[in-house]
């Protein structure tokens, strides 16, 4: 707990600019305090200097009295009368005895001996004056009190009052008195038995205080200007920081939030989440065939569409939810829901609304959902550990399982998908090493003549013999390889293995059986594919003629021109071309017309199911007729029954590949079979 707090504090200090601001404010306040104290002291000193003048006069007067008495032998009364002649008119003097009873009074008033002070306003030290000071006795009581409590604030107040009242056209406004009061000061004399008091005026004029105010003003300007400047600076850096953060979190295409933001914000939401009745779902929202959309309407229009989707999602999500674009037309969403059903329902509605986001333009969307396990809701620590990126990819994997499935648009990630995902990861981690270690083995499935029942060909099929998992059938890893592109490496390996086998047969003097090898559609984007295959086969010194390249029908849906060019080149090199799985999926009879195909392999689905057997036979019969008319050879795949063989023999099918005759087998076993066959 303590540690967490510490870390939080550390993070705060690291990330926030506020500690610097606080420090700066403290620094400026200290400066202001110091300067203010200094100015106040200075101001106090100004007033005190006036008092000091009075005290100084009193001291001089005392010296004069002492001199006159001691040097000239005059009495104290004579001396004072003599000295008084030198004083200005309003300055009175009085002599008392030790008990402060008036003995002689020169002037109209006498001091109030009851109220006596060592006055000083020298802030902040308040140094006391050396000689006592008193007000006039004949003044009102309050006045006498106030005179002794002479305060600096009072003087400043009067000064400001005067300043606002006075007319600046009056030249002598600086000389205007703010404070003019009389004080009695005890005169220091060296004569025991008597005391002398001297009355003088303390006058503070506007000029004295004006300079004080000026000092304050200068202080304010000196401190204020850099403070304001610094504040403006700090403020603009905060604004700049905000702008930078915005930039960091902004998606360049949609202008909305980007993936970094999604990852960080989702985590924050999940950590703060408290309502255990709800659960969260990470969703992968995908626009189907976005590439095609861009190809049709242009990439500008494509970007606009993404912006619209972003805008739509912004208004569709609630508080405590978030979303961002991941890549291309894929968006990640963090949605709150009470159940799986509710989440699906909400998404379904979203997908429907999204299809209408651009009028007159056809588009469709699909979504994969990963429901965060309710247990993940219970403990904050568990929620903090959720890897949003990984979970999002699980949602993507769930969506991926719908690929090519009609009418299905939402899929929730489940255990089965998880297993598949784990398997996929395992395959991807081990495939490179497996290829190097020779774990991929060449198996051959013989093709038989339906009448003579002799081996007339073979198909090369891969088997992964893993030291840990045993024999892995191609259906388990080929789709993964097709997705990650590794299939091209495997196909090269298999073509090489077939070429090697063919040259071994030559050396061993065995019958040269034509062998077909699968070439994935993924390969048909390489312009130099034909040349590449040619080199591969040549490197083993095998004849091109005995090698047949099998393409699945899906290869015919890509770049048709490039495909045609590659096939023509392959034919020129002397390879045989066959169309695999003909009849599966969306058959294109056009392909038969346009492409230089030598062999047609009927898909095994033609021979499955008993219900429509008769109709199936008609289709097979007519397809064989069509192929023959186009001078193609026909291979029937997946044949398991004797009656199927008989039917195909009747129809003039050229080759049969199926369990009825043999399953795929290791090369040695195949060689044995060929020998026996002869
Ligand atoms: P495919 O090219 O259509 O290969 C024929 C598949 O049908 C083989 O499955 C074969 O064992 C199976 N088969 C043959 N006769 C029968 C039968 O009478 N009954 C049944 N139930 N099945 C039969 P396999 O070997 O599991 O291969 C599956 C698919 O994996 C292949 O289908 C092919 O698309 C792919 N594949 C296999 N080896 C390679 C390869 O080296 N490269 C590429 N690109 N794909 C390969
Ligand atoms: Ca095949
Ligand atoms: Ca096939």
XYZ file of C-alpha atoms and ligand atoms in Angstrom:
726
model
C 0.000 0.000 0.000
C 2.780 2.339 1.050
C 4.744 1.343 -1.982
C 1.797 2.053 -4.230
C 1.417 5.500 -2.746
C 5.107 6.119 -3.211
C 4.925 5.026 -6.824
C 1.884 7.208 -7.409
C 3.703 10.164 -5.958
C 6.746 9.412 -8.091
C 4.601 9.177 -11.193
C 2.930 12.465 -10.266
C 6.264 14.194 -9.906
C 7.537 12.684 -13.116
C 4.523 13.457 -15.232
C 3.117 16.638 -13.784
C 4.241 20.171 -14.282
C 2.385 21.231 -11.127
C 5.222 20.571 -8.670
C 7.346 23.012 -10.646
C 4.556 25.571 -10.542
C 4.108 25.123 -6.800
C 7.849 25.484 -6.277
C 7.882 28.554 -8.454
C 4.987 30.110 -6.547
C 6.710 29.385 -3.222
C 9.890 30.917 -4.571
C 8.101 34.028 -5.826
C 6.139 34.354 -2.585
C 9.384 34.183 -0.578
C 10.924 36.810 -2.830
C 7.842 38.973 -2.468
C 7.923 38.466 1.317
C 11.579 39.396 1.553
C 11.284 42.430 -0.663
C 8.118 43.552 1.098
C 9.855 43.259 4.475
C 12.726 45.208 3.101
C 10.505 47.913 1.635
C 8.411 48.056 4.791
C 11.578 48.414 6.850
C 12.753 51.087 4.543
C 9.447 52.846 4.756
C 9.442 52.541 8.543
C 12.942 53.841 8.543
C 11.852 56.911 6.596
C 9.294 57.793 9.253
C 11.698 56.915 12.030
C 14.301 59.203 10.587
C 11.861 62.042 11.162
C 11.538 61.014 14.797
C 15.295 60.706 14.988
C 15.590 64.283 13.788
C 13.478 65.436 16.731
C 15.569 63.314 19.083
C 18.744 64.686 17.572
C 17.476 68.235 18.098
C 16.724 67.342 21.720
C 20.240 65.995 22.198
C 21.787 69.133 20.701
C 19.593 71.259 22.849
C 20.746 69.315 25.909
C 24.371 69.857 24.921
C 23.728 73.562 24.450
C 22.108 73.828 27.904
C 24.933 71.877 29.533
C 27.542 74.032 27.819
C 25.872 77.286 28.828
C 25.484 76.171 32.380
C 28.897 74.626 32.931
C 31.016 77.028 30.905
C 29.200 80.232 31.608
C 27.884 79.421 35.132
C 24.286 80.276 34.307
C 21.273 78.758 36.100
C 19.141 76.276 34.311
C 16.346 78.847 33.899
C 18.707 81.436 32.443
C 20.204 78.894 30.133
C 16.856 77.667 28.853
C 15.658 81.265 28.288
C 18.876 81.966 26.443
C 18.556 78.822 24.294
C 14.899 79.443 23.601
C 15.795 82.611 21.797
C 17.394 80.453 19.104
C 14.362 78.193 18.717
C 11.579 78.665 16.212
C 8.330 80.005 17.469
C 6.230 76.852 17.718
C 8.943 74.965 19.592
C 8.198 75.203 23.284
C 10.319 74.218 26.293
C 9.437 73.477 29.861
C 11.486 72.758 33.026
C 10.285 70.437 35.795
C 11.736 69.125 38.969
C 12.449 65.443 39.464
C 8.804 64.783 40.328
C 7.802 66.373 37.050
C 6.218 69.439 38.589
C 6.382 72.353 36.177
C 8.938 74.967 37.302
C 9.054 77.039 34.157
C 7.006 76.952 30.981
C 7.903 78.668 27.738
C 4.978 78.356 25.340
C 1.254 77.653 25.668
C 1.221 73.956 26.466
C 2.900 71.415 28.708
C 3.588 67.672 28.182
C 1.253 64.936 29.385
C 3.636 63.108 31.745
C 1.065 60.345 32.183
C 1.488 59.240 28.592
C 5.077 58.775 27.766
C 6.668 56.404 25.263
C 9.867 55.605 23.489
C 8.135 55.857 20.130
C 9.363 53.998 17.126
C 7.702 52.586 14.049
C 10.853 51.256 12.551
C 9.298 48.060 11.350
C 9.992 45.243 11.822
C 12.558 45.774 14.600
C 10.834 48.531 16.509
C 13.986 50.043 17.956
C 12.988 52.343 20.750
C 13.935 56.009 20.718
C 16.504 56.941 23.400
C 14.464 59.836 24.838
C 10.869 59.682 25.987
C 8.200 61.402 23.920
C 4.854 62.759 25.099
C 1.765 64.467 23.662
C 0.408 67.842 24.671
C -1.578 67.766 27.880
C -4.359 69.983 26.598
C -5.364 67.647 23.782
C -8.388 65.326 23.878
C -7.694 61.984 25.561
C -8.177 59.919 22.314
C -5.974 62.290 20.415
C -3.238 61.907 22.980
C -3.496 58.134 22.721
C -3.448 58.129 18.962
C -0.404 60.385 18.842
C 1.564 57.882 20.851
C 0.382 54.996 18.721
C 1.813 56.430 15.571
C 1.612 53.680 12.980
C 3.049 53.284 9.582
C -0.192 51.836 8.189
C -2.000 54.963 9.264
C 0.480 57.123 7.393
C 0.214 55.022 4.235
C -3.560 55.123 4.481
C -3.520 58.887 4.726
C -1.062 59.107 1.862
C -3.256 57.024 -0.426
C -6.315 59.015 0.590
C -4.508 62.194 -0.216
C -3.246 60.829 -3.477
C -6.736 59.996 -4.674
C -8.048 63.378 -3.512
C -5.310 65.705 -4.542
C -5.228 67.482 -7.792
C -2.010 66.881 -9.642
C -2.132 70.231 -11.250
C -1.251 71.637 -7.848
C 2.548 71.861 -7.959
C 2.976 71.579 -4.243
C 1.038 68.376 -3.727
C 4.282 66.612 -2.863
C 4.773 68.971 0.041
C 1.287 68.420 1.412
C 1.547 67.228 5.016
C 0.028 63.880 5.768
C 0.948 63.912 9.403
C 1.606 66.920 11.487
C 1.581 66.466 15.256
C 3.514 67.941 18.149
C 5.600 65.854 20.483
C 7.357 66.634 23.656
C 10.822 65.119 23.978
C 12.797 64.803 27.100
C 16.046 66.793 26.664
C 19.108 65.020 28.040
C 20.921 67.354 30.458
C 23.620 66.702 33.008
C 21.921 68.498 35.822
C 20.382 66.441 38.597
C 17.232 67.870 40.132
C 15.809 69.297 36.909
C 14.295 67.983 33.756
C 13.905 69.842 30.505
C 11.291 69.007 27.839
C 11.303 70.281 24.334
C 8.306 70.412 21.964
C 8.702 69.861 18.250
C 6.471 68.951 15.319
C 6.663 65.642 13.504
C 5.720 66.383 9.936
C 5.480 63.769 7.226
C 4.699 65.116 3.821
C 3.347 63.366 0.751
C 6.812 63.358 -0.787
C 8.187 61.118 2.007
C 5.503 58.496 1.581
C 5.264 58.929 -2.158
C 8.740 57.524 -2.520
C 7.764 54.670 -0.292
C 4.763 53.965 -2.521
C 6.985 54.298 -5.507
C 9.275 51.699 -4.003
C 6.306 49.374 -3.513
C 5.238 49.999 -7.085
C 8.721 49.253 -8.377
C 8.771 46.109 -6.285
C 5.434 45.062 -7.724
C 6.646 45.706 -11.229
C 9.975 43.980 -10.661
C 8.363 40.915 -9.189
C 5.083 41.071 -11.032
C 6.425 41.288 -14.558
C 8.643 38.196 -14.328
C 5.886 36.410 -12.454
C 3.361 37.207 -15.150
C 5.878 36.347 -17.851
C 6.740 33.105 -16.154
C 3.093 32.281 -15.704
C 2.421 32.969 -19.347
C 5.384 30.760 -20.159
C 4.247 27.950 -17.885
C 0.740 28.278 -19.200
C 1.838 28.091 -22.786
C 4.008 25.056 -22.001
C 1.005 23.378 -20.410
C -1.015 24.195 -23.523
C 1.845 22.917 -25.675
C 2.066 19.755 -23.587
C -1.661 19.281 -24.064
C -1.273 19.730 -27.786
C 1.589 17.217 -27.838
C -0.487 14.709 -25.879
C -3.320 15.239 -28.342
C -0.936 14.648 -31.181
C 0.423 11.539 -29.527
C -3.075 10.175 -29.099
C -4.505 11.272 -32.425
C -5.204 8.933 -35.268
C -3.815 10.488 -38.446
C -6.641 9.175 -40.610
C -9.788 9.575 -38.535
C -8.620 12.517 -36.417
C -10.037 10.629 -33.434
C -8.139 8.701 -30.792
C -5.440 6.290 -31.827
C -4.407 2.848 -30.670
C -1.952 4.016 -27.989
C -4.775 5.968 -26.433
C -7.085 2.950 -26.606
C -4.600 0.697 -24.832
C -3.902 3.198 -22.080
C -7.442 4.436 -21.632
C -8.973 0.946 -21.621
C -6.604 -0.080 -18.872
C -7.508 2.990 -16.867
C -11.230 2.314 -17.284
C -10.832 -1.301 -16.236
C -8.818 -0.350 -13.165
C -11.355 2.221 -12.040
C -14.307 -0.029 -12.767
C -16.266 -1.011 -9.669
C -19.676 -2.307 -10.729
C -19.367 -6.083 -10.558
C -22.829 -6.589 -12.091
C -21.389 -5.533 -15.398
C -18.628 -6.935 -17.455
C -16.504 -5.469 -20.172
C -16.002 -6.683 -23.705
C -13.189 -5.928 -26.087
C -14.505 -5.820 -29.615
C -12.827 -5.946 -32.984
C -15.057 -4.123 -35.435
C -14.121 -4.726 -39.039
C -15.349 -3.396 -42.313
C -15.512 -6.231 -44.803
C -13.671 -5.634 -48.068
C -12.477 -2.142 -47.262
C -9.766 -2.566 -49.905
C -12.418 -3.152 -52.532
C -14.312 -0.086 -51.306
C -11.166 2.022 -51.762
C -10.515 0.461 -55.142
C -14.059 1.373 -56.198
C -14.371 4.880 -54.773
C -10.784 5.959 -54.203
C -8.670 6.157 -51.066
C -9.892 9.696 -50.253
C -13.426 8.376 -50.039
C -12.085 5.444 -48.020
C -10.540 7.794 -45.469
C -13.727 9.799 -45.281
C -15.610 6.631 -44.546
C -13.233 5.813 -41.687
C -13.807 9.307 -40.286
C -17.554 8.717 -40.467
C -17.203 5.407 -38.663
C -15.136 7.152 -35.997
C -17.829 9.813 -35.615
C -20.536 7.175 -35.429
C -18.712 5.208 -32.745
C -18.095 8.385 -30.764
C -21.801 8.974 -30.374
C -22.608 5.292 -29.928
C -20.451 4.563 -26.930
C -21.364 5.460 -23.369
C -19.342 6.929 -20.550
C -16.796 4.472 -19.221
C -16.309 2.998 -22.679
C -13.763 3.786 -25.331
C -12.718 2.991 -28.873
C -9.994 3.727 -31.441
C -8.933 2.714 -34.906
C -6.465 -0.142 -34.878
C -5.427 -0.354 -38.527
C -7.040 -0.052 -41.957
C -10.762 -0.442 -41.339
C -10.433 -2.208 -37.993
C -11.584 -0.541 -34.812
C -11.111 -1.671 -31.232
C -13.921 -1.015 -28.763
C -14.171 -1.432 -25.024
C -17.866 -1.872 -24.272
C -19.668 -2.383 -20.999
C -22.420 -4.965 -20.926
C -24.495 -6.888 -18.469
C -24.283 -10.148 -20.414
C -22.938 -11.766 -23.536
C -26.389 -11.573 -25.123
C -26.758 -7.879 -24.371
C -23.353 -7.182 -25.857
C -24.179 -9.145 -29.019
C -27.524 -7.379 -29.344
C -25.943 -3.970 -29.019
C -23.255 -4.781 -31.546
C -25.767 -6.205 -33.976
C -27.640 -2.910 -33.877
C -24.383 -1.029 -34.392
C -23.448 -3.140 -37.398
C -26.842 -2.559 -38.993
C -26.597 1.196 -38.421
C -23.073 1.233 -39.792
C -24.122 -0.299 -43.100
C -26.238 2.792 -43.730
C -23.558 5.271 -42.761
C -22.893 6.225 -46.377
C -25.950 6.446 -48.493
C -25.971 4.618 -51.846
C -22.779 2.762 -50.961
C -22.765 -0.916 -50.214
C -20.768 -2.043 -47.242
C -20.861 -4.621 -44.516
C -19.233 -5.056 -41.136
C -18.359 -7.900 -38.828
C -17.239 -8.056 -35.219
C -15.333 -10.329 -32.904
C -15.959 -10.115 -29.172
C -13.794 -11.045 -26.257
C -15.744 -10.968 -23.026
C -13.509 -10.200 -20.112
C -14.019 -12.931 -17.601
C -16.255 -11.815 -14.703
C -13.472 -12.843 -12.306
C -11.401 -10.169 -13.935
C -13.912 -7.683 -12.572
C -13.475 -8.647 -8.969
C -9.880 -7.741 -8.254
C -8.303 -4.541 -9.379
C -4.914 -6.255 -9.514
C -6.288 -8.830 -11.946
C -7.841 -6.135 -14.052
C -4.543 -4.288 -14.170
C -2.862 -7.384 -15.557
C -5.204 -7.692 -18.534
C -3.213 -7.374 -21.724
C -5.593 -5.286 -23.825
C -3.579 -5.747 -26.995
C -3.588 -9.528 -26.658
C -7.267 -9.609 -25.750
C -8.034 -7.460 -28.792
C -6.240 -9.985 -30.954
C -8.360 -12.721 -29.425
C -11.409 -10.720 -30.523
C -9.809 -10.496 -33.994
C -9.247 -14.252 -33.949
C -12.923 -14.776 -33.092
C -13.896 -12.597 -36.038
C -11.384 -14.421 -38.235
C -13.213 -17.718 -37.694
C -16.217 -16.294 -39.576
C -14.164 -15.501 -42.667
C -15.998 -16.670 -45.752
C -19.043 -17.787 -43.770
C -22.251 -16.355 -45.169
C -24.734 -14.593 -42.879
C -22.512 -14.664 -39.793
C -21.272 -11.285 -38.595
C -20.639 -11.517 -34.862
C -18.555 -14.100 -33.081
C -17.684 -14.352 -29.426
C -14.272 -15.689 -28.520
C -14.562 -19.070 -26.803
C -12.421 -21.932 -25.573
C -12.281 -23.570 -28.979
C -11.003 -20.394 -30.590
C -8.549 -20.063 -27.731
C -7.248 -23.574 -28.407
C -6.937 -22.747 -32.096
C -5.183 -19.534 -31.245
C -2.759 -21.347 -28.955
C -2.156 -23.915 -31.646
C -1.561 -21.187 -34.186
C 0.972 -19.560 -31.892
C 2.699 -22.880 -31.363
C 2.833 -23.554 -35.103
C 4.257 -20.121 -35.745
C 6.875 -20.536 -33.061
C 8.082 -23.923 -34.294
C 7.653 -23.828 -38.103
C 11.071 -22.377 -38.923
C 12.932 -24.921 -36.826
C 10.737 -27.719 -38.172
C 11.637 -26.839 -41.751
C 15.343 -26.739 -40.897
C 15.141 -30.031 -38.974
C 13.427 -31.798 -41.877
C 10.240 -32.459 -39.912
C 8.149 -31.891 -43.047
C 7.995 -35.175 -44.954
C 6.957 -35.911 -48.481
C 4.094 -38.376 -48.736
C 2.678 -39.649 -51.996
C -0.865 -40.669 -52.776
C -1.040 -42.779 -55.920
C -3.445 -42.020 -58.760
C -4.793 -45.127 -60.497
C -6.160 -45.806 -63.929
C -9.810 -46.794 -63.395
C -9.722 -49.646 -65.922
C -6.201 -51.061 -65.704
C -5.999 -50.187 -61.973
C -2.298 -49.418 -62.409
C -0.491 -46.453 -60.858
C -0.426 -43.655 -63.414
C 0.430 -40.755 -61.193
C 0.800 -39.483 -57.636
C 0.092 -36.390 -55.605
C 2.757 -35.056 -53.269
C 1.240 -34.281 -49.876
C 3.105 -32.917 -46.909
C 3.150 -34.474 -43.446
C 4.625 -32.769 -40.405
C 6.255 -35.398 -38.230
C 6.824 -33.511 -35.047
C 9.011 -35.028 -32.295
C 6.514 -33.727 -29.711
C 3.118 -33.905 -31.457
C 3.656 -36.864 -33.784
C 2.161 -36.730 -37.254
C 0.296 -33.487 -37.878
C -2.090 -33.516 -40.878
C -1.821 -30.571 -43.331
C -5.264 -29.282 -42.452
C -3.843 -28.292 -39.039
C -1.000 -26.143 -40.271
C -1.511 -25.253 -43.973
C -4.192 -22.579 -43.173
C -1.818 -21.020 -40.605
C 1.010 -20.985 -43.141
C -1.284 -19.494 -45.751
C -2.140 -16.722 -43.338
C 1.418 -15.912 -42.330
C 3.011 -16.491 -45.729
C 5.205 -19.393 -44.642
C 3.369 -21.551 -47.186
C 5.626 -20.238 -49.962
C 8.660 -21.669 -48.116
C 6.899 -24.983 -47.613
C 5.809 -25.156 -51.260
C 9.388 -24.507 -52.367
C 10.521 -27.274 -50.064
C 7.925 -29.686 -51.460
C 8.639 -28.817 -55.098
C 12.342 -29.355 -54.345
C 11.558 -32.677 -52.628
C 9.525 -33.857 -55.634
C 12.269 -32.788 -58.066
C 14.849 -34.593 -55.924
C 12.690 -37.714 -55.848
C 12.246 -37.641 -59.621
C 15.990 -37.455 -60.196
C 16.525 -40.292 -57.661
C 13.990 -42.420 -59.584
C 15.988 -41.684 -62.710
C 19.187 -42.804 -61.014
C 17.526 -45.890 -59.523
C 16.031 -46.735 -62.932
C 12.499 -46.671 -61.532
C 9.441 -45.901 -63.617
C 8.980 -42.138 -64.038
C 5.480 -41.659 -62.559
C 4.124 -38.103 -63.014
C 3.888 -36.407 -59.631
C 1.650 -33.470 -58.911
C 2.575 -30.941 -56.216
C 0.372 -28.291 -54.614
C 1.246 -24.655 -55.221
C -0.651 -22.364 -52.909
C -2.487 -19.356 -54.340
C -0.348 -17.155 -52.066
C 2.526 -17.743 -54.547
C 0.682 -16.232 -57.459
C 1.613 -12.666 -56.701
C 5.251 -13.195 -57.653
C 5.940 -12.186 -61.200
C 8.972 -14.491 -61.420
C 7.194 -17.530 -59.991
C 7.613 -19.642 -63.142
C 11.310 -18.881 -63.334
C 11.697 -19.564 -59.638
C 10.020 -23.015 -59.877
C 12.089 -23.800 -62.949
C 15.329 -23.049 -61.090
C 14.214 -25.154 -58.142
C 13.474 -28.201 -60.288
C 16.606 -27.709 -62.355
C 18.778 -27.594 -59.241
C 17.940 -31.321 -58.777
C 18.284 -32.127 -62.475
C 14.692 -33.383 -62.780
C 12.607 -33.333 -65.955
C 9.906 -30.681 -66.038
C 7.510 -32.894 -67.940
C 6.900 -35.328 -65.092
C 5.963 -32.579 -62.650
C 2.410 -31.321 -62.413
C 1.560 -28.145 -60.533
C -1.784 -28.148 -58.722
C -3.539 -24.840 -58.193
C -6.703 -24.480 -56.185
C -9.552 -22.630 -57.749
C -9.184 -19.705 -55.360
C -5.914 -18.838 -57.130
C -7.984 -17.939 -60.148
C -9.692 -15.069 -58.342
C -6.671 -12.869 -57.890
C -4.842 -10.922 -60.545
C -6.020 -12.907 -63.560
C -3.588 -11.325 -65.993
C -0.580 -12.126 -63.833
C -1.884 -15.649 -63.272
C -2.305 -16.182 -67.005
C 1.194 -14.903 -67.629
C 2.709 -17.212 -64.966
C 0.781 -20.241 -66.240
C 1.873 -19.593 -69.808
C 5.490 -19.362 -68.699
C 5.195 -22.566 -66.672
C 3.726 -24.314 -69.693
C 6.596 -23.037 -71.800
C 9.010 -24.544 -69.270
C 7.230 -27.843 -69.828
C 5.289 -28.213 -66.566
C 1.769 -29.626 -66.465
C -0.919 -27.471 -64.871
C -3.868 -28.886 -63.013
C -6.855 -27.236 -61.409
C -7.427 -28.704 -57.968
C -10.780 -29.061 -56.236
C -12.742 -28.112 -59.324
C -16.380 -27.650 -58.399
C -15.750 -26.600 -54.824
C -16.817 -23.107 -53.809
C -17.604 -20.724 -56.601
C -16.662 -22.538 -59.779
C -15.745 -20.393 -62.650
C -16.220 -22.028 -65.998
C -14.602 -18.966 -67.481
C -11.291 -20.077 -65.962
C -11.503 -23.254 -68.022
C -11.952 -21.154 -71.127
C -9.199 -18.615 -70.453
C -6.442 -20.533 -68.680
C -4.063 -23.138 -70.132
C -5.068 -26.009 -67.857
C -4.053 -29.606 -68.625
C -5.709 -31.532 -65.814
C -8.982 -31.052 -64.000
C -9.261 -32.531 -60.525
C -12.871 -33.065 -59.554
C -13.514 -32.041 -55.983
C -14.213 -34.929 -53.632
C -17.537 -33.353 -52.588
C -18.982 -34.593 -55.896
C -18.735 -38.068 -54.467
C -20.139 -37.393 -51.012
C -23.749 -37.716 -49.910
C -26.257 -40.314 -51.041
C -29.362 -38.063 -51.364
C -28.532 -36.318 -54.607
C -26.445 -39.166 -56.008
C -28.185 -39.207 -59.364
C -27.917 -35.455 -59.914
C -24.257 -35.565 -58.820
C -23.531 -38.284 -61.354
C -25.053 -36.140 -64.118
C -22.830 -33.189 -63.149
C -19.724 -35.426 -63.029
C -20.585 -37.000 -66.358
C -21.091 -33.623 -68.041
C -17.980 -32.118 -66.457
C -15.881 -35.022 -67.750
C -17.403 -34.507 -71.182
C -16.625 -30.805 -71.038
C -13.015 -31.431 -69.927
C -12.498 -33.954 -72.663
C -13.839 -31.514 -75.237
C -11.290 -29.016 -73.932
C -8.546 -31.667 -74.193
C -8.011 -31.841 -70.458
C -7.331 -34.930 -68.399
C -9.678 -35.720 -65.543
C -8.723 -36.869 -62.041
C -11.424 -37.877 -59.589
C -10.413 -37.301 -55.988
C -11.660 -38.828 -52.749
C -12.867 -42.075 -54.276
C -13.589 -44.626 -51.602
C -16.007 -47.095 -53.209
C -15.755 -49.697 -55.943
C -19.036 -48.512 -57.599
C -17.590 -44.992 -57.846
C -14.552 -46.424 -59.663
C -16.817 -48.327 -62.042
C -18.955 -45.269 -62.746
C -15.887 -43.119 -63.417
C -14.356 -45.796 -65.650
C -17.568 -45.796 -67.672
C -17.418 -42.021 -68.060
C -13.835 -42.156 -69.318
C -12.214 -40.565 -66.259
C -8.452 -40.689 -66.637
C -7.263 -41.160 -63.065
C -8.626 -42.078 -59.666
C -7.151 -40.807 -56.422
C -8.725 -42.066 -53.274
C -8.682 -44.326 -50.277
C -10.310 -47.032 -52.354
C -6.878 -47.617 -53.871
C -4.485 -46.071 -51.382
C -3.975 -43.415 -48.765
C -1.029 -40.993 -48.902
C 2.118 -42.945 -47.946
C 5.844 -42.448 -47.382
C 8.048 -42.458 -50.478
C 9.614 -45.894 -49.714
C 6.193 -47.489 -49.480
C 5.143 -45.813 -52.707
C 8.294 -47.056 -54.481
C 7.480 -50.587 -53.338
C 3.966 -50.263 -54.697
C 5.222 -49.062 -58.045
C 7.638 -51.979 -58.249
C 4.843 -54.468 -57.434
C 2.555 -52.714 -59.909
C 5.022 -53.273 -62.699
P -5.727 -31.593 -51.623
O -4.670 -30.980 -52.437
O -7.106 -31.556 -52.166
O -5.296 -33.050 -51.318
C -6.148 -34.126 -51.260
C -6.537 -34.407 -49.865
O -7.579 -35.372 -49.886
C -5.399 -35.061 -49.059
O -5.542 -34.648 -47.737
C -5.739 -36.518 -49.152
O -5.199 -37.268 -48.067
C -7.209 -36.484 -49.101
N -7.813 -37.667 -49.707
C -7.407 -38.317 -50.808
N -8.248 -39.364 -51.057
C -9.187 -39.354 -50.080
C -10.319 -40.166 -49.786
O -10.613 -41.148 -50.484
N -11.064 -39.858 -48.698
C -10.758 -38.794 -47.914
N -11.502 -38.543 -46.870
N -9.675 -38.002 -48.177
C -8.906 -38.289 -49.240
P -4.342 -34.106 -46.948
O -3.110 -34.815 -47.282
O -4.785 -34.062 -45.519
O -4.206 -32.633 -47.475
C -5.165 -31.694 -47.247
C -4.881 -30.475 -48.043
O -3.728 -29.841 -47.613
C -4.608 -30.727 -49.508
O -5.785 -30.915 -50.202
C -3.891 -29.509 -49.926
O -4.789 -28.474 -50.166
C -3.112 -29.208 -48.692
N -1.749 -29.676 -48.832
C -1.202 -30.874 -48.580
N 0.121 -30.873 -48.848
C 0.411 -29.630 -49.328
C 1.602 -29.005 -49.811
O 2.688 -29.586 -49.865
N 1.510 -27.712 -50.245
C 0.290 -27.054 -50.205
N 0.260 -25.794 -50.651
N -0.815 -27.614 -49.772
C -0.771 -28.883 -49.350
Ca -4.057 -31.065 -54.324
Ca -7.943 -31.619 -54.000
